[in-house]
mmCIF file of C-alpha atoms in Angstrom:
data_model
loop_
_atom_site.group_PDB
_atom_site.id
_atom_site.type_symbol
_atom_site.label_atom_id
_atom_site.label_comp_id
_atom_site.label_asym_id
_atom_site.label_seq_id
_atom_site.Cartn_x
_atom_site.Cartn_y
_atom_site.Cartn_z
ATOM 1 C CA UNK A 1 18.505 8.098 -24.817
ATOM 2 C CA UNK A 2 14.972 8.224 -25.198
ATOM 3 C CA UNK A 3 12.699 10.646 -23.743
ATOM 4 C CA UNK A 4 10.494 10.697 -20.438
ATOM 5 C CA UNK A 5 6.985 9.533 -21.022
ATOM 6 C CA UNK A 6 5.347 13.011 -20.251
ATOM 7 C CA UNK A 7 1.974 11.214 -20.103
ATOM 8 C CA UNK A 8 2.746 8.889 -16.974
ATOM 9 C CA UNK A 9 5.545 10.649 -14.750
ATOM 10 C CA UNK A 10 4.126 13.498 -12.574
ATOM 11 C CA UNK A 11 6.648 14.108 -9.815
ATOM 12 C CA UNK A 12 10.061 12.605 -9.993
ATOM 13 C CA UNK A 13 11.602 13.510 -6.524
ATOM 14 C CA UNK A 14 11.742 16.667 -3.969
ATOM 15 C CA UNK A 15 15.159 16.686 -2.200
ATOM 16 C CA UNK A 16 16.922 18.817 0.208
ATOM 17 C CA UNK A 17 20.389 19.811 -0.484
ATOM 18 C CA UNK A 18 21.648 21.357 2.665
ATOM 19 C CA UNK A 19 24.818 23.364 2.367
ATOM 20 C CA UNK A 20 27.003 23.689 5.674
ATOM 21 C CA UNK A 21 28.999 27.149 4.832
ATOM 22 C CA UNK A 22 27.965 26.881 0.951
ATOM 23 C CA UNK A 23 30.496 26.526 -1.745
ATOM 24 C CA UNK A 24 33.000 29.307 -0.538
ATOM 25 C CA UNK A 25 34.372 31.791 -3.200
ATOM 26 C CA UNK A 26 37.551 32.128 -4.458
ATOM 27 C CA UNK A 27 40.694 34.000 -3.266
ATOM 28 C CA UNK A 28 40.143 36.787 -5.078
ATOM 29 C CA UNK A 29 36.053 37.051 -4.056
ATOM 30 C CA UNK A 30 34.980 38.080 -0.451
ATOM 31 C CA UNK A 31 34.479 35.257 2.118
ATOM 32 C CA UNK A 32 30.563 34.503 2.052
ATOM 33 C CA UNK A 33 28.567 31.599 2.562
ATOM 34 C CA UNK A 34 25.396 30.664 1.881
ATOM 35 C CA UNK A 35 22.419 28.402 3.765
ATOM 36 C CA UNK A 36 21.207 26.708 0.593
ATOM 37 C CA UNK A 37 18.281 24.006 -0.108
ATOM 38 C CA UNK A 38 18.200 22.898 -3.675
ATOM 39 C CA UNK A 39 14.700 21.071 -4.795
ATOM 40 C CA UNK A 40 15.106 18.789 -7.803
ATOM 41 C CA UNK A 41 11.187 18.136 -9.086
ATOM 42 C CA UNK A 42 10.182 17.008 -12.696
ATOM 43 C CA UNK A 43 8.514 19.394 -14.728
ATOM 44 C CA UNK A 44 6.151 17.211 -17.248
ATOM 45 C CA UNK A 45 4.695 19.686 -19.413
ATOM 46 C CA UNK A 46 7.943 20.953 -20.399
ATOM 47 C CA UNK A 47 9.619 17.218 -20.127
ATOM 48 C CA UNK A 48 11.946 18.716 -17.826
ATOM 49 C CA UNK A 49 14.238 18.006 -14.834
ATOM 50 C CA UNK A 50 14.265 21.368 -12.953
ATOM 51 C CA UNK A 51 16.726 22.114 -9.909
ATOM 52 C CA UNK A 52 15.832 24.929 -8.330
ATOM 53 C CA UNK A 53 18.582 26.551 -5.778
ATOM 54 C CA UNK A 54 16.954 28.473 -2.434
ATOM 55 C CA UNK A 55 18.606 30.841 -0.386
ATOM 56 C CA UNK A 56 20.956 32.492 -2.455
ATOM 57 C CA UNK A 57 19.621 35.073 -4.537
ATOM 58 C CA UNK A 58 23.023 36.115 -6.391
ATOM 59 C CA UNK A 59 22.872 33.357 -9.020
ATOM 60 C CA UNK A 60 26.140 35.219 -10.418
ATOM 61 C CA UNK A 61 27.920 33.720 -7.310
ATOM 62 C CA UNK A 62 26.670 30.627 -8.333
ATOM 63 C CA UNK A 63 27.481 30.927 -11.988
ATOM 64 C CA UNK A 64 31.296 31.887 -11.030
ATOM 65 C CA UNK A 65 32.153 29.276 -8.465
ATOM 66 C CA UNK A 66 30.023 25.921 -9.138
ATOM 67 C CA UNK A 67 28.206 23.865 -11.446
ATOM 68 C CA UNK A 68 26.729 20.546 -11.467
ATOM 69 C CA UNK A 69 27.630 17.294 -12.287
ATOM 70 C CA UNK A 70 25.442 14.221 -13.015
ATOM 71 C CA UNK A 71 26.078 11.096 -13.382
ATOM 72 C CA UNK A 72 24.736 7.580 -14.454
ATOM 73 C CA UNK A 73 24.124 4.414 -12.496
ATOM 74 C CA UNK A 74 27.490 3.389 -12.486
ATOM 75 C CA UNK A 75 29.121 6.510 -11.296
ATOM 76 C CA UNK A 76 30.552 7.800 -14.805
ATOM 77 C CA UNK A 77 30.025 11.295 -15.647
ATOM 78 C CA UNK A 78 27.682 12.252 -18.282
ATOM 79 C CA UNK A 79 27.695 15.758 -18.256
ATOM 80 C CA UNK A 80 27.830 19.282 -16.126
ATOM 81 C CA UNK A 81 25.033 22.638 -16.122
ATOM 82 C CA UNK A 82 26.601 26.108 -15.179
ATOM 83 C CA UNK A 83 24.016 28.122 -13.369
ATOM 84 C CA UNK A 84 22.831 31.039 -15.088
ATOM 85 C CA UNK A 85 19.700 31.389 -12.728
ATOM 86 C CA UNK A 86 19.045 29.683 -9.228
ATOM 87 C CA UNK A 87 16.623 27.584 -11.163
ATOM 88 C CA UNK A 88 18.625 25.082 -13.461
ATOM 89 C CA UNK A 89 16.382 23.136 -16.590
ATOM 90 C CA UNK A 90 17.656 20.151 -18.074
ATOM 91 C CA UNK A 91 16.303 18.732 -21.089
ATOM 92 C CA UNK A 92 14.643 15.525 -20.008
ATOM 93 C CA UNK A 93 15.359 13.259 -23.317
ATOM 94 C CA UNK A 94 19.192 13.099 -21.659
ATOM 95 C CA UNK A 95 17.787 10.777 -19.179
ATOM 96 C CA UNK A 96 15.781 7.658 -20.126
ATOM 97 C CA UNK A 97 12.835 6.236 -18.238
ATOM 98 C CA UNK A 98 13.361 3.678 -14.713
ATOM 99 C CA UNK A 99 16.990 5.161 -14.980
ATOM 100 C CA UNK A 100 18.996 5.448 -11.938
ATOM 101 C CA UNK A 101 20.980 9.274 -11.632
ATOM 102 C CA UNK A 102 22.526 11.311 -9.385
ATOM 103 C CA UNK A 103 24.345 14.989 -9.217
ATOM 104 C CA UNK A 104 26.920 16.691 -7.719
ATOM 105 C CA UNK A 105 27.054 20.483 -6.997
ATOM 106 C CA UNK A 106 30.905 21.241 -7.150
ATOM 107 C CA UNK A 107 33.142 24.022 -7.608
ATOM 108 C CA UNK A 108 34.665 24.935 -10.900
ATOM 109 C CA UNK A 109 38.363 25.116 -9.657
ATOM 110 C CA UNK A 110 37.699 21.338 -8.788
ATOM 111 C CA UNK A 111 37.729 21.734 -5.542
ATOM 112 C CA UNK A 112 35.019 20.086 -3.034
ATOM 113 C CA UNK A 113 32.181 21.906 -2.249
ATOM 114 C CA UNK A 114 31.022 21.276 1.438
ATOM 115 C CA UNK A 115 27.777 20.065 0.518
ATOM 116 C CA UNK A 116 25.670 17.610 2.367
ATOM 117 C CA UNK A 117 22.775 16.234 0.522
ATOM 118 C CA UNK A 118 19.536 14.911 2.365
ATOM 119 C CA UNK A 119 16.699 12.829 0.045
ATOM 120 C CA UNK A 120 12.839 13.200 1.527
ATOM 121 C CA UNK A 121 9.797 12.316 0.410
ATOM 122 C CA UNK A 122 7.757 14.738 -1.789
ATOM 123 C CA UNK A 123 5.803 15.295 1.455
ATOM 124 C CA UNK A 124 8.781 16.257 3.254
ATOM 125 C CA UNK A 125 8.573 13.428 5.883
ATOM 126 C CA UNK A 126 11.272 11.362 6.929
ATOM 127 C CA UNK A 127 14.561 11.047 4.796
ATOM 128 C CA UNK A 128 14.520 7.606 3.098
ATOM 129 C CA UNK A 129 18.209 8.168 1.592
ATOM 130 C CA UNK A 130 20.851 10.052 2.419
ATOM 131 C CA UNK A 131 24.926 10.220 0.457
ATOM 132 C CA UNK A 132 27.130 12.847 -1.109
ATOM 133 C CA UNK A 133 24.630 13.185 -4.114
ATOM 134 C CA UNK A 134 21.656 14.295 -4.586
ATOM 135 C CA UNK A 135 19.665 11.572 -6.782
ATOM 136 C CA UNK A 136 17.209 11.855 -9.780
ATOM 137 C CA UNK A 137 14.383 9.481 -10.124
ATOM 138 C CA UNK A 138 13.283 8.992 -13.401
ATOM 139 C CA UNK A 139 11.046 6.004 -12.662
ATOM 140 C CA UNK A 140 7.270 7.425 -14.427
ATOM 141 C CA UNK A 141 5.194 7.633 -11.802
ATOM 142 C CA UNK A 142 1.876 5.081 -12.678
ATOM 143 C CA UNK A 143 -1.448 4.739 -11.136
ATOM 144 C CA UNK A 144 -1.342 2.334 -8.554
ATOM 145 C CA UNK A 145 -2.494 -1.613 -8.670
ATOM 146 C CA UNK A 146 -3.698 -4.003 -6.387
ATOM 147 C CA UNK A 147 -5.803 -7.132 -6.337
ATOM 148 C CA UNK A 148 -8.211 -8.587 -3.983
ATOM 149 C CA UNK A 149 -8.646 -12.262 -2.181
ATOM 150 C CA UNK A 150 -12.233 -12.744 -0.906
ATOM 151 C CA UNK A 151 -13.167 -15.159 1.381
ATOM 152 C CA UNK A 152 -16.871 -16.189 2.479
ATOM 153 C CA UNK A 153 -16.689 -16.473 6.457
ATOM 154 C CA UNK A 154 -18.886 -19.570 7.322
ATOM 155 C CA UNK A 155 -20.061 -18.690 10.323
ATOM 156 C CA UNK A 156 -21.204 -15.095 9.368
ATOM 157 C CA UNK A 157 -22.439 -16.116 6.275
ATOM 158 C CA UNK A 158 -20.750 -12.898 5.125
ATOM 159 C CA UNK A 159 -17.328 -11.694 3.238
ATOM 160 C CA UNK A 160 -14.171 -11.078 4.303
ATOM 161 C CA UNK A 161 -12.147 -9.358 1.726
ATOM 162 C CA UNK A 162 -7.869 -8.793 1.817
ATOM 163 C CA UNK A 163 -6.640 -5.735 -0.379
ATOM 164 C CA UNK A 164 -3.215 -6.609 -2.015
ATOM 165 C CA UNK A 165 -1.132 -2.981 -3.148
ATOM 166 C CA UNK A 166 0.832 -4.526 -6.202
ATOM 167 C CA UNK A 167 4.036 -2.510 -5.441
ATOM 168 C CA UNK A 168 3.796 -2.013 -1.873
ATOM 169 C CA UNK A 169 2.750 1.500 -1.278
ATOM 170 C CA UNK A 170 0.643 3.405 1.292
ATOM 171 C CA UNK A 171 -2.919 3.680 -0.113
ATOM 172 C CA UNK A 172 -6.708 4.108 0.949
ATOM 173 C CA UNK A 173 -8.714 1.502 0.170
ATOM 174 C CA UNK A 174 -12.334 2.331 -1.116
ATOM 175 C CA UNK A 175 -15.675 0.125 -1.106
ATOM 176 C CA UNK A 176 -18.448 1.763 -3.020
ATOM 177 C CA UNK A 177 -17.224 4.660 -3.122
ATOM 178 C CA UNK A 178 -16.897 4.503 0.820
ATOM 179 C CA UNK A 179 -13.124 4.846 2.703
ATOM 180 C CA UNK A 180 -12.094 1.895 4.370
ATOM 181 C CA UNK A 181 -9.781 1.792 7.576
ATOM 182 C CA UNK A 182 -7.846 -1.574 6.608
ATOM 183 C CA UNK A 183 -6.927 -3.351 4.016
ATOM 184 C CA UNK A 184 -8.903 -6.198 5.407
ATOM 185 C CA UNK A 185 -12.823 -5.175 4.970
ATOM 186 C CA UNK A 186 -15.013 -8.102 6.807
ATOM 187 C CA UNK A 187 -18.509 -8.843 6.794
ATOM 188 C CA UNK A 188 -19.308 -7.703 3.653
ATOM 189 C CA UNK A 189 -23.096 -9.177 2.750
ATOM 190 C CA UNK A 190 -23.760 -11.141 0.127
ATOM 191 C CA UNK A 191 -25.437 -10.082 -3.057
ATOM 192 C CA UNK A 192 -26.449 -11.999 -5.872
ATOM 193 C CA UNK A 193 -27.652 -8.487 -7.694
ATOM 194 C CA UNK A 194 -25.417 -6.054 -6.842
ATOM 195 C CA UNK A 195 -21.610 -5.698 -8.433
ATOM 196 C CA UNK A 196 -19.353 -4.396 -5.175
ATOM 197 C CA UNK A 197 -16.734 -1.263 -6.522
ATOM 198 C CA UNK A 198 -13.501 -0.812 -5.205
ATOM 199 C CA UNK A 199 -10.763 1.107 -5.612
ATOM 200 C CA UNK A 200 -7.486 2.072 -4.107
ATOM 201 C CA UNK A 201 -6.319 5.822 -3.660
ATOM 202 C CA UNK A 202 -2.428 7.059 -3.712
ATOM 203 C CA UNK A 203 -2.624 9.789 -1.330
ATOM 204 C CA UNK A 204 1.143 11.194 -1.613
ATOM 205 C CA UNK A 205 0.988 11.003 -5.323
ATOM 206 C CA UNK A 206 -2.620 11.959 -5.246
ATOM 207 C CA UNK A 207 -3.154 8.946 -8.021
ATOM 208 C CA UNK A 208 -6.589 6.666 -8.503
ATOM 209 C CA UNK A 209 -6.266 2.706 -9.595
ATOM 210 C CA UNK A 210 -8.946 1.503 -12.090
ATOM 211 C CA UNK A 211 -12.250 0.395 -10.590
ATOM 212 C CA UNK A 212 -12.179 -2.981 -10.366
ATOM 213 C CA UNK A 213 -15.852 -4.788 -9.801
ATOM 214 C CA UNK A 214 -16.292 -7.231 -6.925
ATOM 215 C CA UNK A 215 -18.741 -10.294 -7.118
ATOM 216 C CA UNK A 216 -19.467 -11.331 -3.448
ATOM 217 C CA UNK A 217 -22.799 -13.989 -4.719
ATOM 218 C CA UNK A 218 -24.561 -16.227 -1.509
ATOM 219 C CA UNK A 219 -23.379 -19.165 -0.830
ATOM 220 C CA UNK A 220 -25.840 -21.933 -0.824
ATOM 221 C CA UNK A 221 -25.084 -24.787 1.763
ATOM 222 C CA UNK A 222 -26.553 -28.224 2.263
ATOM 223 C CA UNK A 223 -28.855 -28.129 5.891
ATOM 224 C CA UNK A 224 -27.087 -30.955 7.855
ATOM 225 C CA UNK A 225 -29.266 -34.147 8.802
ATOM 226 C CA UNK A 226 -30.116 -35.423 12.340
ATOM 227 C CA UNK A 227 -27.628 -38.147 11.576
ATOM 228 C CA UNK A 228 -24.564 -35.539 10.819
ATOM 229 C CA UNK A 229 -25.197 -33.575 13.961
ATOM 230 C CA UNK A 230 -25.359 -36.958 15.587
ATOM 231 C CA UNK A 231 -21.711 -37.871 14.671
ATOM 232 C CA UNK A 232 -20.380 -34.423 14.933
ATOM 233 C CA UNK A 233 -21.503 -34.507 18.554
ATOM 234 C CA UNK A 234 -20.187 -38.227 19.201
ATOM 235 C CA UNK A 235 -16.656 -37.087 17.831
ATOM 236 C CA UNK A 236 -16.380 -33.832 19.480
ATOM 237 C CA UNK A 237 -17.252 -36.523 22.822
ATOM 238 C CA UNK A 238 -13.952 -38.269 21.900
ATOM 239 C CA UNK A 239 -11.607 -35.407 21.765
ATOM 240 C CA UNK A 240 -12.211 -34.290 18.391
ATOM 241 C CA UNK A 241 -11.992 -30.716 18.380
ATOM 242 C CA UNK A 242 -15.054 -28.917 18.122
ATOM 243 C CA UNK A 243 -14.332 -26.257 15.755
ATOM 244 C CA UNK A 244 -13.073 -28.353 12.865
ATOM 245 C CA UNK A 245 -16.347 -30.658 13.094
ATOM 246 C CA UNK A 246 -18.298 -27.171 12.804
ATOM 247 C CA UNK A 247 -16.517 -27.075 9.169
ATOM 248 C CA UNK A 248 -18.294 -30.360 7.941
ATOM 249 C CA UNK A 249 -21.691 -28.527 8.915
ATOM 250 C CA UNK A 250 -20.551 -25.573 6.675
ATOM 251 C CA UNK A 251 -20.921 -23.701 9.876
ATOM 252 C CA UNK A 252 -24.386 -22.848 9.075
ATOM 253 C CA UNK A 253 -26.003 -20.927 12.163
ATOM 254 C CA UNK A 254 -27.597 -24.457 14.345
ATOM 255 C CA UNK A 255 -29.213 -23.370 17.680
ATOM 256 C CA UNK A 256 -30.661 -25.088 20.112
ATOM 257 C CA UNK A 257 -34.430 -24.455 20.928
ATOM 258 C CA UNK A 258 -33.693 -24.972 24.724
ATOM 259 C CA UNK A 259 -30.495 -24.431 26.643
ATOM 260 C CA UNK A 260 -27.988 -27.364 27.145
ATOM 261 C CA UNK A 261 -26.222 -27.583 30.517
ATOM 262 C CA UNK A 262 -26.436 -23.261 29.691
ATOM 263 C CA UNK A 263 -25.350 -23.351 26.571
ATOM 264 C CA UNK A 264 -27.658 -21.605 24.410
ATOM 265 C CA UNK A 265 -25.871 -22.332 20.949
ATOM 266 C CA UNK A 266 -24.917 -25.368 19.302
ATOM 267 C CA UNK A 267 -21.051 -24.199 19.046
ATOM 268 C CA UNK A 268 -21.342 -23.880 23.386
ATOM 269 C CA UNK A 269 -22.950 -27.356 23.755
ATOM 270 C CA UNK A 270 -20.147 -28.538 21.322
ATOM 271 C CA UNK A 271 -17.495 -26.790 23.648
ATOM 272 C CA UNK A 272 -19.130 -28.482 26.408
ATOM 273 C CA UNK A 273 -19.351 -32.113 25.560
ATOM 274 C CA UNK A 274 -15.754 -31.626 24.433
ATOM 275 C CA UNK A 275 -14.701 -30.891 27.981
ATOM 276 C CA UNK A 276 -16.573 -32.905 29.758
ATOM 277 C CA UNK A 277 -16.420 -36.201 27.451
ATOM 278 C CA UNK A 278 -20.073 -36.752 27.863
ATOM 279 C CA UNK A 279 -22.191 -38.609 25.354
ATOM 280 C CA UNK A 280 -25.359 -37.100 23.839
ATOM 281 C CA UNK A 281 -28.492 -38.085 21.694
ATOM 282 C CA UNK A 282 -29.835 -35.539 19.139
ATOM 283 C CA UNK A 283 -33.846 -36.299 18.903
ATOM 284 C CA UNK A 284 -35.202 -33.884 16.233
ATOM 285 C CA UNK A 285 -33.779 -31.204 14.147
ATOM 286 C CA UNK A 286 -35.181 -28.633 12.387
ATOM 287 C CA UNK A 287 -34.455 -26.312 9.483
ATOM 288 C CA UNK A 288 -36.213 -22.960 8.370
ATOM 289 C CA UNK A 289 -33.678 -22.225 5.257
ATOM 290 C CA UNK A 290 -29.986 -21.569 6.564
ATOM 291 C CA UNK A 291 -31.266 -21.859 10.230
ATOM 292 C CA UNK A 292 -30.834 -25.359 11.629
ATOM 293 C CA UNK A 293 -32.449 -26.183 15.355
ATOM 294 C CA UNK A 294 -31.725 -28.599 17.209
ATOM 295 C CA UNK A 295 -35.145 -29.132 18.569
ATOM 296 C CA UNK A 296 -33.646 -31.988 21.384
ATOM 297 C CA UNK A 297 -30.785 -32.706 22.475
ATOM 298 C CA UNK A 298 -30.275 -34.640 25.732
ATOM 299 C CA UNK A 299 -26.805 -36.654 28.004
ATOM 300 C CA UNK A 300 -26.803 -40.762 27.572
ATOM 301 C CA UNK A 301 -27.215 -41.919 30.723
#
């Protein structure tokens, strides 16, 4: 078996090993029991697995009634520890990296230990597992990964960017160097200058992903003609929906330069002639760089 990359695993698991009445000595030793909590951690300056055995400070009790057993995937036995201390080392070159293990604290006469094991997270929150075993994790611990879809919203004339987590765990998402509250950051302005930084951040393993640099340039669109407004308006009169003739403008922001039956905006007047069927005439338009105005706009009589 080869050896546990020191360099990349941190934290293998923290369990809870509850014991209801402990392993109970032996005829010939006094009736005790014990209310244990074993925590099974990885230790990777040493490169070892360490079980460490709480509540029972007599590790000679230990050492004369139980031992533990590990195992492999599969369930086969690959080897027992004795306890000599309530903190038990194991060399971790007998277990090889992404390997799946468990253990067993029994007695040495072979008889069952009543032992229930419990598997939290290393933050103690909810248990994610529970058996008869206690399990080892051996899975190196890497920096988290993600990647990013961006998206330039039309009618903002800003970004909307997703963060992906590559294996599906809880992280904060950072934007130049500023905390996020979603993994879906909108309106993010354009810059054809500036290189956007982000970053995601795993807070239970307390690991950083790479910086990864985010080009969000502007998005130069065509100003739409008198004649194109003209259409979009006698479609929209037919039943056309108006939001997917706003898409062959590019969405750019069109006002109008007086109000139409109330409407104020060229999206409301849209909205408008769509419900009410009526037929217009566009006069004049106007455009001052990504603003378009719709200087006239008036109901065919």
């Amino acid at each position: 078996m080869r050896k546990i990359n020191s360099s990349v695993v941190t934290l293998l698991l923290t369990m809870l090993v509850i014991f209801f009445g402990g392993c109970n000595s032996n005829s010939e030793s006094k009736d005790e029991s014990y209310d244990l909590v074993s925590e099974c951690r990885y230790d990777s300056e040493k490169e070892q697995v360490v079980i460490i055995v709480h509540g029972c400070d007599d590790y000679q009790y230990l050492k004369k009634n139980c031992q533990i057993k590990f195992y492999d995937e599969f369930g086969n036995s690959l080897f027992n520890k004795d306890f000599n201390d309530t903190i038990v080392c194991i060399d971790g070159s007998l277990f090889e990296d992404y390997g799946s293990y468990s253990y067993k604290i029994v007695r040495i006469d072979g008889q069952e230990c009543n032992v229930s094991y419990r598997t939290v997270t290393e933050s103690g929150k909810q248990p994610y597992k529970s058996g008869k075993g206690g399990e080892i994790d051996v899975s190196p611990i890497r920096e988290p990964d993600f990647a990013y879809i961006k998206k330039f919203n039309k009618s903002t004339r800003k970004y909307d960017v997703t963060i992906q987590i590559a294996d599906g765990r809880e992280c904060q998402v950072y934007l130049d160097g500023e905390l996020q509250n979603s993994y879906m950051i909108k309106g993010i302005e354009p810059s054809d200058k500036h290189l956007y930084e982000v970053y995601v951040y795993d807070t239970v393993n307390q690991l950083k992903s790479e910086v990864k640099e985010l080009e969000l340039k502007t998005v130069k669109t065509n100003a739409p003609t008198k004649q194109q407004i003209q259409e979009v308006c006698d479609k929209v009169a037919t039943g056309v929906m108006p939001g997917s003739m706003l898409e062959q403008l590019n969405m750019m922001e069109t006002r109008l330069s007086s109000p139409f039956h109330g409407c104020v905006t060229f999206q409301a007047a849209l909205n408008y002639i769509y419900a009410n069927e009526i037929s217009v005439i566009v006069d004049d338009v106007k455009t001052d760089g990504s603003i378009v105005t719709i200087v006239s706009i008036k109901e065919k009589k």
